[in-house]
Short mmCIF file of C-alpha atoms in Angstrom, two decimals:
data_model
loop_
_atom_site.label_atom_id
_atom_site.label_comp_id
_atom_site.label_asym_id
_atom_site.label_seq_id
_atom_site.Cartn_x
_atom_site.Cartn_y
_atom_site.Cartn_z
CA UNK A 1 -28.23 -12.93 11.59
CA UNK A 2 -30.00 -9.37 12.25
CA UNK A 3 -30.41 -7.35 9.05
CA UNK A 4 -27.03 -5.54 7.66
CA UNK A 5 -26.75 -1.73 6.68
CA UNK A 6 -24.46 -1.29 4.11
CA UNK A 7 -22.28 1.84 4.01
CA UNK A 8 -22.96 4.48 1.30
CA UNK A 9 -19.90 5.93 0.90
CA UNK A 10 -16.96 3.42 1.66
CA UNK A 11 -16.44 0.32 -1.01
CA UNK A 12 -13.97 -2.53 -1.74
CA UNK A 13 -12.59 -3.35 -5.51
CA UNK A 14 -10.59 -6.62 -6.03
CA UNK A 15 -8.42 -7.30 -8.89
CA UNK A 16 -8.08 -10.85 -8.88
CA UNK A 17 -5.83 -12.12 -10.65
CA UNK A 18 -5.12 -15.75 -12.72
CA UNK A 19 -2.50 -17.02 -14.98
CA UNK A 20 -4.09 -18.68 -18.06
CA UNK A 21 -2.50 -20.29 -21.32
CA UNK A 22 0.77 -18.04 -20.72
CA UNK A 23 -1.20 -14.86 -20.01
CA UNK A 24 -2.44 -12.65 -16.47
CA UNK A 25 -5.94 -12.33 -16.59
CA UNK A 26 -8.09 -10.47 -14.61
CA UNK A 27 -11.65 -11.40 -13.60
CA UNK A 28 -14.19 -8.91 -14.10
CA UNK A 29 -18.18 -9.13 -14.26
CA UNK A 30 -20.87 -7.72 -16.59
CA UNK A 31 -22.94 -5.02 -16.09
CA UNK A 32 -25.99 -4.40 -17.82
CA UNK A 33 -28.79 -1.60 -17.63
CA UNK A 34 -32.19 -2.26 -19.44
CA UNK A 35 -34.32 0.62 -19.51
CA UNK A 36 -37.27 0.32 -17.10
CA UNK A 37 -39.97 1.13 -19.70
CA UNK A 38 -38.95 -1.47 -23.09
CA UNK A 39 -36.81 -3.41 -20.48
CA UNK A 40 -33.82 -3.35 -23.78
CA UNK A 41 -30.64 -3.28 -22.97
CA UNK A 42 -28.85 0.54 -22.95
CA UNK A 43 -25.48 -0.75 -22.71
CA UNK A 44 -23.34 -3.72 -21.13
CA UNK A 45 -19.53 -3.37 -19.85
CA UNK A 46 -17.12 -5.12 -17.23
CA UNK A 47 -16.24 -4.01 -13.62
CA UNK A 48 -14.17 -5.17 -11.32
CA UNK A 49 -15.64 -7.65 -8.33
CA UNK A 50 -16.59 -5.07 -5.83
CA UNK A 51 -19.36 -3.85 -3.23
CA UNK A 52 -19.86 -1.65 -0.36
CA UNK A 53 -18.78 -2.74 3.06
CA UNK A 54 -21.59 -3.07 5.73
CA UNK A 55 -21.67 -0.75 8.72
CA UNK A 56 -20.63 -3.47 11.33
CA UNK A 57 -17.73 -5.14 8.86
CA UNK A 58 -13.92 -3.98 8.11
CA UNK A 59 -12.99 -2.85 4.66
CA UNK A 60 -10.57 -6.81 5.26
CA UNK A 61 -13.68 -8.62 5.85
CA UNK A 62 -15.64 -6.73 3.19
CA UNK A 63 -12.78 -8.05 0.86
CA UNK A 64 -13.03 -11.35 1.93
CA UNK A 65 -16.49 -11.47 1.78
CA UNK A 66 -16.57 -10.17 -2.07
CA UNK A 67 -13.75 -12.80 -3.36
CA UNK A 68 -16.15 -15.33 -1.62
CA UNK A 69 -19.07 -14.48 -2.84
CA UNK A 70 -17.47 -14.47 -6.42
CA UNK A 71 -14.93 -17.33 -6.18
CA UNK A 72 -16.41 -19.63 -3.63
CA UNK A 73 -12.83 -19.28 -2.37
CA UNK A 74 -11.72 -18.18 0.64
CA UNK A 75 -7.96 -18.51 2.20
CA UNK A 76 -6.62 -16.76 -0.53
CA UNK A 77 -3.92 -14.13 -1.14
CA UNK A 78 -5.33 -10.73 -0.68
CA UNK A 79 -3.46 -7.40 -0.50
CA UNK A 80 -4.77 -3.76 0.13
CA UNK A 81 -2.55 -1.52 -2.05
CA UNK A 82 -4.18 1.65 -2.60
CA UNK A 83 -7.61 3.73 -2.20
CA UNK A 84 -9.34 5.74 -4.59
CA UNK A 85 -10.99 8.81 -4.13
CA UNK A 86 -10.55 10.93 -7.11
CA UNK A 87 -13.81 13.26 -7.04
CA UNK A 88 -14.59 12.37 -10.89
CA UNK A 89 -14.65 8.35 -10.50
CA UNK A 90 -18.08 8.18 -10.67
CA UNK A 91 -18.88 10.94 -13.23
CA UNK A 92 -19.35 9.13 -16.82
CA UNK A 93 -22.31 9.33 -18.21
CA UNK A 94 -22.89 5.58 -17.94
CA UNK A 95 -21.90 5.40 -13.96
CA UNK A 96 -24.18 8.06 -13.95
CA UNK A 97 -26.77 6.35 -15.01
CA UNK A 98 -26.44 3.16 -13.44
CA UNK A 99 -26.12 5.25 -10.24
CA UNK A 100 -29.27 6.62 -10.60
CA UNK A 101 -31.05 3.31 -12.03
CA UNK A 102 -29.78 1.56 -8.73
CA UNK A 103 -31.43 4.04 -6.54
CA UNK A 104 -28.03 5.71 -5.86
CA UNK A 105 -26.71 9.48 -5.66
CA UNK A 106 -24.34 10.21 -8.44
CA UNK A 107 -22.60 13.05 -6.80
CA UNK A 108 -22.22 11.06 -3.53
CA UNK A 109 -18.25 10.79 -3.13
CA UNK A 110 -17.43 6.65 -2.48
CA UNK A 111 -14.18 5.97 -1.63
CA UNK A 112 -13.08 2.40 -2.91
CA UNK A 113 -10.33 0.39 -1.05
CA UNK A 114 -8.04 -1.58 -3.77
CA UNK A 115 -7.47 -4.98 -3.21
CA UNK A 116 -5.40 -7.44 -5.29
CA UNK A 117 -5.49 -10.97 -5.03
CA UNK A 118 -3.33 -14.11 -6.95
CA UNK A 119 -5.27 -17.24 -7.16
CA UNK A 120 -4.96 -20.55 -9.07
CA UNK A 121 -7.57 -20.00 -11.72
CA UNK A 122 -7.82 -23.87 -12.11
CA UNK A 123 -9.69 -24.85 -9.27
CA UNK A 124 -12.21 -22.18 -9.24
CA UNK A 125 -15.83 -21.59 -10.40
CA UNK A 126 -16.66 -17.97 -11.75
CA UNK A 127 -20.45 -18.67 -12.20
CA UNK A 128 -22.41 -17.42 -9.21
CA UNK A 129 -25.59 -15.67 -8.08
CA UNK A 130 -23.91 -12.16 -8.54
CA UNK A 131 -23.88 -12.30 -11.96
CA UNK A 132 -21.64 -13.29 -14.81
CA UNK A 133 -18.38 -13.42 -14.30
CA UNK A 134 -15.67 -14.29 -16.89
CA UNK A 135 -11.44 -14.14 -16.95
CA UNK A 136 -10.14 -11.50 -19.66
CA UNK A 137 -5.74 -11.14 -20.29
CA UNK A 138 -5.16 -7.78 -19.28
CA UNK A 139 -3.79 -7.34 -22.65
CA UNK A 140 -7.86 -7.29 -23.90
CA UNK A 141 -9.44 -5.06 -20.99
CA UNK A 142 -11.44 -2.62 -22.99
CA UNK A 143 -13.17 0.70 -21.14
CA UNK A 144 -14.18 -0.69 -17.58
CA UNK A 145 -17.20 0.87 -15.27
CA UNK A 146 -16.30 3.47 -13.19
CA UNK A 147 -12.31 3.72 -12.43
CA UNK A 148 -11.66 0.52 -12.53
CA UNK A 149 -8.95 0.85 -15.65
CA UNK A 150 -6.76 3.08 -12.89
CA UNK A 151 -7.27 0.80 -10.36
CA UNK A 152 -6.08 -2.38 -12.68
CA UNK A 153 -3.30 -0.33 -13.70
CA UNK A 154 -2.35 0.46 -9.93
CA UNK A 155 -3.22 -2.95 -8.60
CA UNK A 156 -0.83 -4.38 -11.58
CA UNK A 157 1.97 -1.47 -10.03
CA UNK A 158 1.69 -3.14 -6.56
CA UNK A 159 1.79 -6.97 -8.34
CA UNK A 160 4.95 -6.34 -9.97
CA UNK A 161 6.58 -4.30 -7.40
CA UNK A 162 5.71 -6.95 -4.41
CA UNK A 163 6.55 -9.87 -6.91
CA UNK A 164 10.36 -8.45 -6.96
CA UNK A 165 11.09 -8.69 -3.31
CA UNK A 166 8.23 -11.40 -2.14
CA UNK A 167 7.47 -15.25 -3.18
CA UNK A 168 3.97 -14.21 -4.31
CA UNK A 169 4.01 -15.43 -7.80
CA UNK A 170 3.29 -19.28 -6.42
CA UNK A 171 -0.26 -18.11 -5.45
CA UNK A 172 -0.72 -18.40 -9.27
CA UNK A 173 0.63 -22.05 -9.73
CA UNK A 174 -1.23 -25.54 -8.92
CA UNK A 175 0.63 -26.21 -6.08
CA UNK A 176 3.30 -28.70 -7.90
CA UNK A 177 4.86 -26.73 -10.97
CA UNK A 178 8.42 -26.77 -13.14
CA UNK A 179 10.80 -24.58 -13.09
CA UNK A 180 9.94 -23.35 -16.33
CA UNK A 181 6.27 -22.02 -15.68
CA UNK A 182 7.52 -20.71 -12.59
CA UNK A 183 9.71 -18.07 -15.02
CA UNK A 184 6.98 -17.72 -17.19
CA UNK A 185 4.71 -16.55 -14.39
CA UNK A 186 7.41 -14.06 -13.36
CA UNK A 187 8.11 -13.25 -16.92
CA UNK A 188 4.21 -12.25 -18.08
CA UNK A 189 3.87 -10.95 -14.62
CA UNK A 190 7.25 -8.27 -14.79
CA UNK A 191 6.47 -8.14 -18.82
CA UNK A 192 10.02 -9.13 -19.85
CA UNK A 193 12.42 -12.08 -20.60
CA UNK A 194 14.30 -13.13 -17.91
CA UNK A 195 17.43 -14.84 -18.86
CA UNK A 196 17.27 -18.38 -17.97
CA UNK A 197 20.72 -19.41 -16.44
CA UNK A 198 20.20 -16.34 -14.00
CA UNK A 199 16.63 -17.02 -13.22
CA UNK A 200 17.75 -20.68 -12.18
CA UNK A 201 20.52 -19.22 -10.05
CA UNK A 202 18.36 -16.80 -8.41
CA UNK A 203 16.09 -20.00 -8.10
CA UNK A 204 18.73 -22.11 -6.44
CA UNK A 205 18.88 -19.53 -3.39
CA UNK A 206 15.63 -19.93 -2.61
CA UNK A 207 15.43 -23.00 -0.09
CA UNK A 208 11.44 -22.01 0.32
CA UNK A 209 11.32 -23.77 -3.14
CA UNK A 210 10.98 -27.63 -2.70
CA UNK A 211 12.07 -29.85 -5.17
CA UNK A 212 10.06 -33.02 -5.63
CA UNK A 213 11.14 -36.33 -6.35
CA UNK A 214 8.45 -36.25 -8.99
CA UNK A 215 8.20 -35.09 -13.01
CA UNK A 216 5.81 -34.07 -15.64
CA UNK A 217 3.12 -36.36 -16.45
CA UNK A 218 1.60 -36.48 -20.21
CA UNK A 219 3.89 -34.42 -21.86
CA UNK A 220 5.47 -34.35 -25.59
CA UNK A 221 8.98 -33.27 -23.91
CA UNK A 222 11.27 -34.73 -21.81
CA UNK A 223 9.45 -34.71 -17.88
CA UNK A 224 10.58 -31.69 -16.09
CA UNK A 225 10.65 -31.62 -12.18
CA UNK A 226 8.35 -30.86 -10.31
CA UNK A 227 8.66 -28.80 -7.92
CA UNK A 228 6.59 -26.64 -4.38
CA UNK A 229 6.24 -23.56 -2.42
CA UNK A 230 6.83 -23.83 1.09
CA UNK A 231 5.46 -21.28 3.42
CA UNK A 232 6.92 -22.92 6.03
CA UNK A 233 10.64 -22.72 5.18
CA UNK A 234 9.70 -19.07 3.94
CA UNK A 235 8.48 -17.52 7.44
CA UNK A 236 11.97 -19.43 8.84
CA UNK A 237 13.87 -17.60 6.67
CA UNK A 238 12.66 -14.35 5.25
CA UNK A 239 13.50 -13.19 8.87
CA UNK A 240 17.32 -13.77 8.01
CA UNK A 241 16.90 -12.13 4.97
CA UNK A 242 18.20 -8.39 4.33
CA UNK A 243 18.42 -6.81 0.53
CA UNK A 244 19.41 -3.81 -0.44
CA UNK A 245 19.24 -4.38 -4.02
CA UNK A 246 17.31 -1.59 -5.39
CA UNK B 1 -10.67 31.02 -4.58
CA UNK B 2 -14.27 29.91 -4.09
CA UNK B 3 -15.15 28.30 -0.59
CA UNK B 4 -14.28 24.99 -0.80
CA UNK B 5 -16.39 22.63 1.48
CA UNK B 6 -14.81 19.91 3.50
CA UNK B 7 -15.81 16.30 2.98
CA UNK B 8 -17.33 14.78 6.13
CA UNK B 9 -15.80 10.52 6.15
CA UNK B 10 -13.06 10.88 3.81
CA UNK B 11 -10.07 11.85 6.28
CA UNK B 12 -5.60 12.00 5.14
CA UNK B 13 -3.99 11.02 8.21
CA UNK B 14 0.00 11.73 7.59
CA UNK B 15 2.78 9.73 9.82
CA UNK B 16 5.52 12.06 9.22
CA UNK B 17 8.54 10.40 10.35
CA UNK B 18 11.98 12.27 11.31
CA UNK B 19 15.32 11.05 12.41
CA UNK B 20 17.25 12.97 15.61
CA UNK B 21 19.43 11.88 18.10
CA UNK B 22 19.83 8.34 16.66
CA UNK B 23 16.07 7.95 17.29
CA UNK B 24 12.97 7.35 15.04
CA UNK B 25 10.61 10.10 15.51
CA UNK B 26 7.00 11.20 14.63
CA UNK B 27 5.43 14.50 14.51
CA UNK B 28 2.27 14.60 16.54
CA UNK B 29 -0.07 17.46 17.46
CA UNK B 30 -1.56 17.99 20.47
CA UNK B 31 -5.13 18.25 20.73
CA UNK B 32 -6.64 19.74 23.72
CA UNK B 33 -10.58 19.80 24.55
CA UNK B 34 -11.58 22.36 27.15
CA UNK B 35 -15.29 22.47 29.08
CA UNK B 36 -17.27 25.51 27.27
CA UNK B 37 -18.46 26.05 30.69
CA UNK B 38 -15.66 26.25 33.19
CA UNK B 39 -13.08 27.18 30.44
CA UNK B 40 -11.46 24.06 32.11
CA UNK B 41 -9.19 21.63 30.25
CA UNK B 42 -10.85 18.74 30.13
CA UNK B 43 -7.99 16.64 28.45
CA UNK B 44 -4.85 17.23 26.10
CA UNK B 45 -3.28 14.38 24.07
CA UNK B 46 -1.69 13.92 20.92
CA UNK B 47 -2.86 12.67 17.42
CA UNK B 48 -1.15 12.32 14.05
CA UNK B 49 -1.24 15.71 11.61
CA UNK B 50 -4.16 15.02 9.46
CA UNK B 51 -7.46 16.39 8.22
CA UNK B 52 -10.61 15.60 6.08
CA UNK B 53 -10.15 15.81 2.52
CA UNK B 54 -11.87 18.57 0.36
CA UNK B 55 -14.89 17.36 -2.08
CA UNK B 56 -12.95 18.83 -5.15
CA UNK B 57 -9.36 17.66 -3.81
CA UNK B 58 -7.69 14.30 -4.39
CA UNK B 59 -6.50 12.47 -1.05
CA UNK B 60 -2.86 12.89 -2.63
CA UNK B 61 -3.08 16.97 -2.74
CA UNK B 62 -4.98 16.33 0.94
CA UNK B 63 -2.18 14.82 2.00
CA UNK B 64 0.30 17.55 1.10
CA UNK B 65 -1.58 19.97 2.26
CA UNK B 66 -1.68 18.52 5.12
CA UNK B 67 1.87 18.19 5.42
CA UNK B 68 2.78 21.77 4.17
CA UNK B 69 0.65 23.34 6.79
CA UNK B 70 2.39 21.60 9.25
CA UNK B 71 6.02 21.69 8.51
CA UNK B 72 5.68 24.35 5.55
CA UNK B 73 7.12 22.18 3.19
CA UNK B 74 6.30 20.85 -0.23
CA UNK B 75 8.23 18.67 -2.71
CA UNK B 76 9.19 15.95 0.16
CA UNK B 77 8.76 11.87 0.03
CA UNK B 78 4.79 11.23 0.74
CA UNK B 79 3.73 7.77 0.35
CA UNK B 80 -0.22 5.94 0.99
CA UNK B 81 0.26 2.60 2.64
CA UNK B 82 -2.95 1.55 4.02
CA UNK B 83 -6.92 2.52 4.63
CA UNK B 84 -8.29 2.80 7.96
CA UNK B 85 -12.02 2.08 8.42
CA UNK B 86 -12.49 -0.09 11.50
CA UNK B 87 -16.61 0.06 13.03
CA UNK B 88 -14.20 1.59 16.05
CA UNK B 89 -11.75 3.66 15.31
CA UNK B 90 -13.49 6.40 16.17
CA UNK B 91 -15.81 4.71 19.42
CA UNK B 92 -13.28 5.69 22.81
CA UNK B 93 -15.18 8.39 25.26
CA UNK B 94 -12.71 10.84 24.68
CA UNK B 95 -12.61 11.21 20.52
CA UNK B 96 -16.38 10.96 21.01
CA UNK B 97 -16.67 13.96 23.29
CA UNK B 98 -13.97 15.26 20.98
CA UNK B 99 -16.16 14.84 17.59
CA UNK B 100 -19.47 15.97 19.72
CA UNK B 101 -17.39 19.12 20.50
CA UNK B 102 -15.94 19.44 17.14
CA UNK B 103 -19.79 19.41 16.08
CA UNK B 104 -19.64 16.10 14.37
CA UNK B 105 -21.73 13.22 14.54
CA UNK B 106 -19.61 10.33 16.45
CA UNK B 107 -21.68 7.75 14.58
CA UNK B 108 -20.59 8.69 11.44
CA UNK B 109 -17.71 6.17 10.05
CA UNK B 110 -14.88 8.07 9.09
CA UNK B 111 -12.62 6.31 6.33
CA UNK B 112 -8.94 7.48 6.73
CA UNK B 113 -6.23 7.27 4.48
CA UNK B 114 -2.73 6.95 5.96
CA UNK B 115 0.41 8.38 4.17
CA UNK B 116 3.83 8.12 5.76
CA UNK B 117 6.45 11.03 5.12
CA UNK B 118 10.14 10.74 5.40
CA UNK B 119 12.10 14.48 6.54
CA UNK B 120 15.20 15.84 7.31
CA UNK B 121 14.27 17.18 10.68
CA UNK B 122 16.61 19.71 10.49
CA UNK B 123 14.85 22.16 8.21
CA UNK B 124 11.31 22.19 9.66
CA UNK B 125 9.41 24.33 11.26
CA UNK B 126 7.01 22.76 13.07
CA UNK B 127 5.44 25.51 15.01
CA UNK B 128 2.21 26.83 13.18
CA UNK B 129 -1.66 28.28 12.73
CA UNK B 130 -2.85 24.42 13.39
CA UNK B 131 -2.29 24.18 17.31
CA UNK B 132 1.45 22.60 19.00
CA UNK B 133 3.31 19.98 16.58
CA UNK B 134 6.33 17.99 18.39
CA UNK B 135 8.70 15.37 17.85
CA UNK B 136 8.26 12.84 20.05
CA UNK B 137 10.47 9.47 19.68
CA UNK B 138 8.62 5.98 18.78
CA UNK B 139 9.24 4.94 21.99
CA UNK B 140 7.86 7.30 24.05
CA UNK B 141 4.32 7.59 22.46
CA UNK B 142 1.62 6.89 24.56
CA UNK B 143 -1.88 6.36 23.86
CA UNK B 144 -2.87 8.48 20.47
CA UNK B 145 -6.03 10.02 19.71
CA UNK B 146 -8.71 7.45 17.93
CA UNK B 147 -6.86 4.38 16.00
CA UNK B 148 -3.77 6.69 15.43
CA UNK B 149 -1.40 4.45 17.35
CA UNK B 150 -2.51 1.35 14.95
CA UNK B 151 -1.70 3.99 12.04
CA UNK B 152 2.21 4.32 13.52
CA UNK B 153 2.41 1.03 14.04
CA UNK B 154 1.30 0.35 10.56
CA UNK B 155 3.02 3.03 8.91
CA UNK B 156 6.40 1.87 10.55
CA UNK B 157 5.82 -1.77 9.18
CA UNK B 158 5.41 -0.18 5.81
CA UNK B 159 8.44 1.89 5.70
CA UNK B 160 10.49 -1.25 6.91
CA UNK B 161 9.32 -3.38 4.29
CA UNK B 162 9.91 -0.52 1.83
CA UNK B 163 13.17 0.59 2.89
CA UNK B 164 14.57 -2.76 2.34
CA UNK B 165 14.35 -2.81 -1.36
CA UNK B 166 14.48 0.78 -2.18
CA UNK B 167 16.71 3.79 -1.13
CA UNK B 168 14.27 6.19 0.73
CA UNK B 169 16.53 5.95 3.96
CA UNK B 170 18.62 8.95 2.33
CA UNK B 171 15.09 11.28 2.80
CA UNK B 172 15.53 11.64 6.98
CA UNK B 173 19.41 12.49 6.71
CA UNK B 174 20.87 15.97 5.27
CA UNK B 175 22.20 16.40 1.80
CA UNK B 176 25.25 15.46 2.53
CA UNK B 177 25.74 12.22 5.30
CA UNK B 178 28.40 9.66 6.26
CA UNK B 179 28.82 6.38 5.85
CA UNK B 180 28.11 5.82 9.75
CA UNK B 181 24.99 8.05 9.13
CA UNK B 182 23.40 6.19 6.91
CA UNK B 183 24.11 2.81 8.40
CA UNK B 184 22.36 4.37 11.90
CA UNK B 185 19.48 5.11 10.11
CA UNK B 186 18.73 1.88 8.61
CA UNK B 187 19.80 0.34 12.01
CA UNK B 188 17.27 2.83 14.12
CA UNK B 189 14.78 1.81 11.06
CA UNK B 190 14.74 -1.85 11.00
CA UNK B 191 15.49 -1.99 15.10
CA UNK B 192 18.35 -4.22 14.56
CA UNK B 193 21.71 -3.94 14.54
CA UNK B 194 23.84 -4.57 10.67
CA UNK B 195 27.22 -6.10 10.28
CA UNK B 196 29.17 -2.99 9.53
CA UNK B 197 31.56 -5.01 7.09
CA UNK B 198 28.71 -6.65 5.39
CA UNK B 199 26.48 -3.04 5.29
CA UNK B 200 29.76 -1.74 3.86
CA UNK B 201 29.55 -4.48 0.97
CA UNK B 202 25.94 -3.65 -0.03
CA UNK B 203 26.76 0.03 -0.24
CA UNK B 204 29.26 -0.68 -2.19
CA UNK B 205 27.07 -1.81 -4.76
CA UNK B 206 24.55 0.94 -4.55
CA UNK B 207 25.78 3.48 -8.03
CA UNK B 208 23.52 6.09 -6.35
CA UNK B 209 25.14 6.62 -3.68
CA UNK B 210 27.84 9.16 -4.86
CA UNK B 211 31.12 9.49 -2.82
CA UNK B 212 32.05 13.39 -2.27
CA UNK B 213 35.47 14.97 -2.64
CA UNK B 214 34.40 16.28 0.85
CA UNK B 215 34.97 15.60 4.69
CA UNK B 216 33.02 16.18 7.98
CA UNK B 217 33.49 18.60 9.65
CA UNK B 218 34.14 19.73 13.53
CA UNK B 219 34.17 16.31 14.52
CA UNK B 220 36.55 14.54 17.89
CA UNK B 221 37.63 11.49 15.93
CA UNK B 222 39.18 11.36 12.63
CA UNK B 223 36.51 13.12 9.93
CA UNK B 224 34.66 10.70 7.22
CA UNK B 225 34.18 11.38 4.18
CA UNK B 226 30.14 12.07 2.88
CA UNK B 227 28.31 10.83 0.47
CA UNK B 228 24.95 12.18 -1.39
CA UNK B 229 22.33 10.37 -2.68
CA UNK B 230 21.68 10.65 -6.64
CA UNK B 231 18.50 10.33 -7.66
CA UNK B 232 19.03 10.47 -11.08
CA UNK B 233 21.53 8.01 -11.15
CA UNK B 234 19.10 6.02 -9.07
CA UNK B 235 16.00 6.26 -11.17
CA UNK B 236 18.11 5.03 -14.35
CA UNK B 237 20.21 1.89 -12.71
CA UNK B 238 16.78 0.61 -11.07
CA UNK B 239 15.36 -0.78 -14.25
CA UNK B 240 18.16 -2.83 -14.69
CA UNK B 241 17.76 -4.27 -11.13
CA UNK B 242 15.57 -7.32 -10.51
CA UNK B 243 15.78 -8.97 -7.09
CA UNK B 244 14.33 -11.58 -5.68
CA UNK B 245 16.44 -12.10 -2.44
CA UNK B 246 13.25 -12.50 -0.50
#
């Protein structure tokens, strides 16, 4: 493969994120910057999994490329939802400096393409050459690099938004899940309680959602169903479908 | 106010959408390059109302600027859907004569960032400083400037997803509308026809949509009565509202 220029000025974010012990979690990945001379460390935070795009690629491919590179997945859900541009995005003191200590113009403009993705944090690894990696519940993101709070914030906007009107939510589920963590999914995802009787009857219209002849394994309760998402019936149908709702 | 300097690959390209004679309609501008030489037109064709964004202007404020100096209106429904960054959006002969004219390098990858805009046609003046705006219907546009047609195309698939689960339909029609009006819209919208009996239903259920003591006027057949759209009423029943139809 011949040598590829990255673009200075055009870069993808993902927010990917994974449902863990009851809670959305986002992955993000340290950044550190150790001073050239005493090589100690000046300061370490989180970003989101981002980079550039090269000159030849499409801001899709770029995406692609970045939850691959991170995830080792690829075939995943992934969903532009919003650029950012604001012309102070780059301008705290720490981007600043990390700008400049990776060779980079601070008062370049870089306009970042926002992607979000849903995967099923179980069968993934988060170690990889691009540095560490680690899953933190939104509810303990601290100050991220750059603007990468905003761009959480917005991403989690789109999430809840596309969650009302699409079947999204399974993207977070092994595929074979109960009713139950199905609402729980929907519940941490909307942040509210959904009352049970009229989450099941919502449920019942949905003939994308397969029951199993199949139950809990290895659990203290009674077995609950089991139950799966199919994509299949859900293209067939969606078609039909017409809501006016909100 | 100082000089402000344009940004050279950050670009707002606006799909402002209208609704006349039962039809779907976008505003384009034409765009006309003539040999220095001769005087001679080389070619005229049509591209969406946008521009490059300034370096001390968000692409949201681009955006309406955009759209006020076109139509000269402010304050109207503006929404980003999608990024555009394709190697070759900008690669046909004629946008690269175009860009060499316009004194701009045709290697340099532009990143636009497409809004779609919903107005009543009927107060717009789209005559101004920035060359020959017209309505032309959605299916009568021929080839657009650089990846513009891509950007309807995409724009339109946006609005239909959005217009199915929220109210934005009541932006292209007058204050004040009919029952017939509004089903038209959704109708010319989703390019299919709704069961009037069932559309009737849905309305019914829609608290924003406020019945008026009022009747058209200067019409053949027996007048209907109009309805308004309350946004207030709106924007306080929608957090109840949880849907999951699709």
């Amino acid at each position: 493969m011949t040598n590829r220029i990255l673009n200075d000025y055009i870069s993808v974010d993902c927010v990917i994120f994974g449902y863990n012990d009851n809670e959305l979690q986002v992955l993000l990945v340290e950044r550190t910057l150790t001073k050239e001379s005493t090589k100690e460390i000046e300061f370490t935070d989180l970003t989101l999994t981002g980079n550039h795009i090269y000159e030849d690629e499409t801001i899709e491919d770029a995406a692609y490329r970045v939850l691959y590179d991170r995830t080792g997945l690829d075939n995943v859900y992934l969903e532009q939802f919003k650029a950012f541009a604001h012309p102070n995005r780059l301008k705290k003191e720490k981007d600043r400096k990390w700008l400049i200590h990776d060779g980079r113009d601070p008062e370049q403009r870089i306009v970042s393409i926002g992607f979000f993705s849903l995967i099923s944090t179980r069968n993934i690894i988060v170690e990889s050459k691009c540095g560490i990696a680690k899953w933190v519940p939104l509810s303990e993101i601290g100050e991220l690099a750059f603007d990468h709070n905003q761009i959480v914030e917005e991403a989690l906007k789109a999430l809840r938004s596309k969650i009302k009107h699409e079947p999204i939510g399974f993207e977070l589920l092994p595929e074979k899940f109960t009713l139950t963590e199905l609402q729980h999914v929907y519940e941490v995802i909307l942040g509210t309680e959904l009352d049970k009787r009229n989450f099941r009857k919502k449920i019942g219209r949905m003939k994308y959602l397969v029951p199993l002849d199949e139950k809990q394994k290895g659990v203290a309760h009674k077995p609950a169903r089991l139950y799966m998402f199919s994509r299949d019936v859900y293209e067939k149908t969606r078609k039909e479908m017409f809501d006016f709702t909100v």
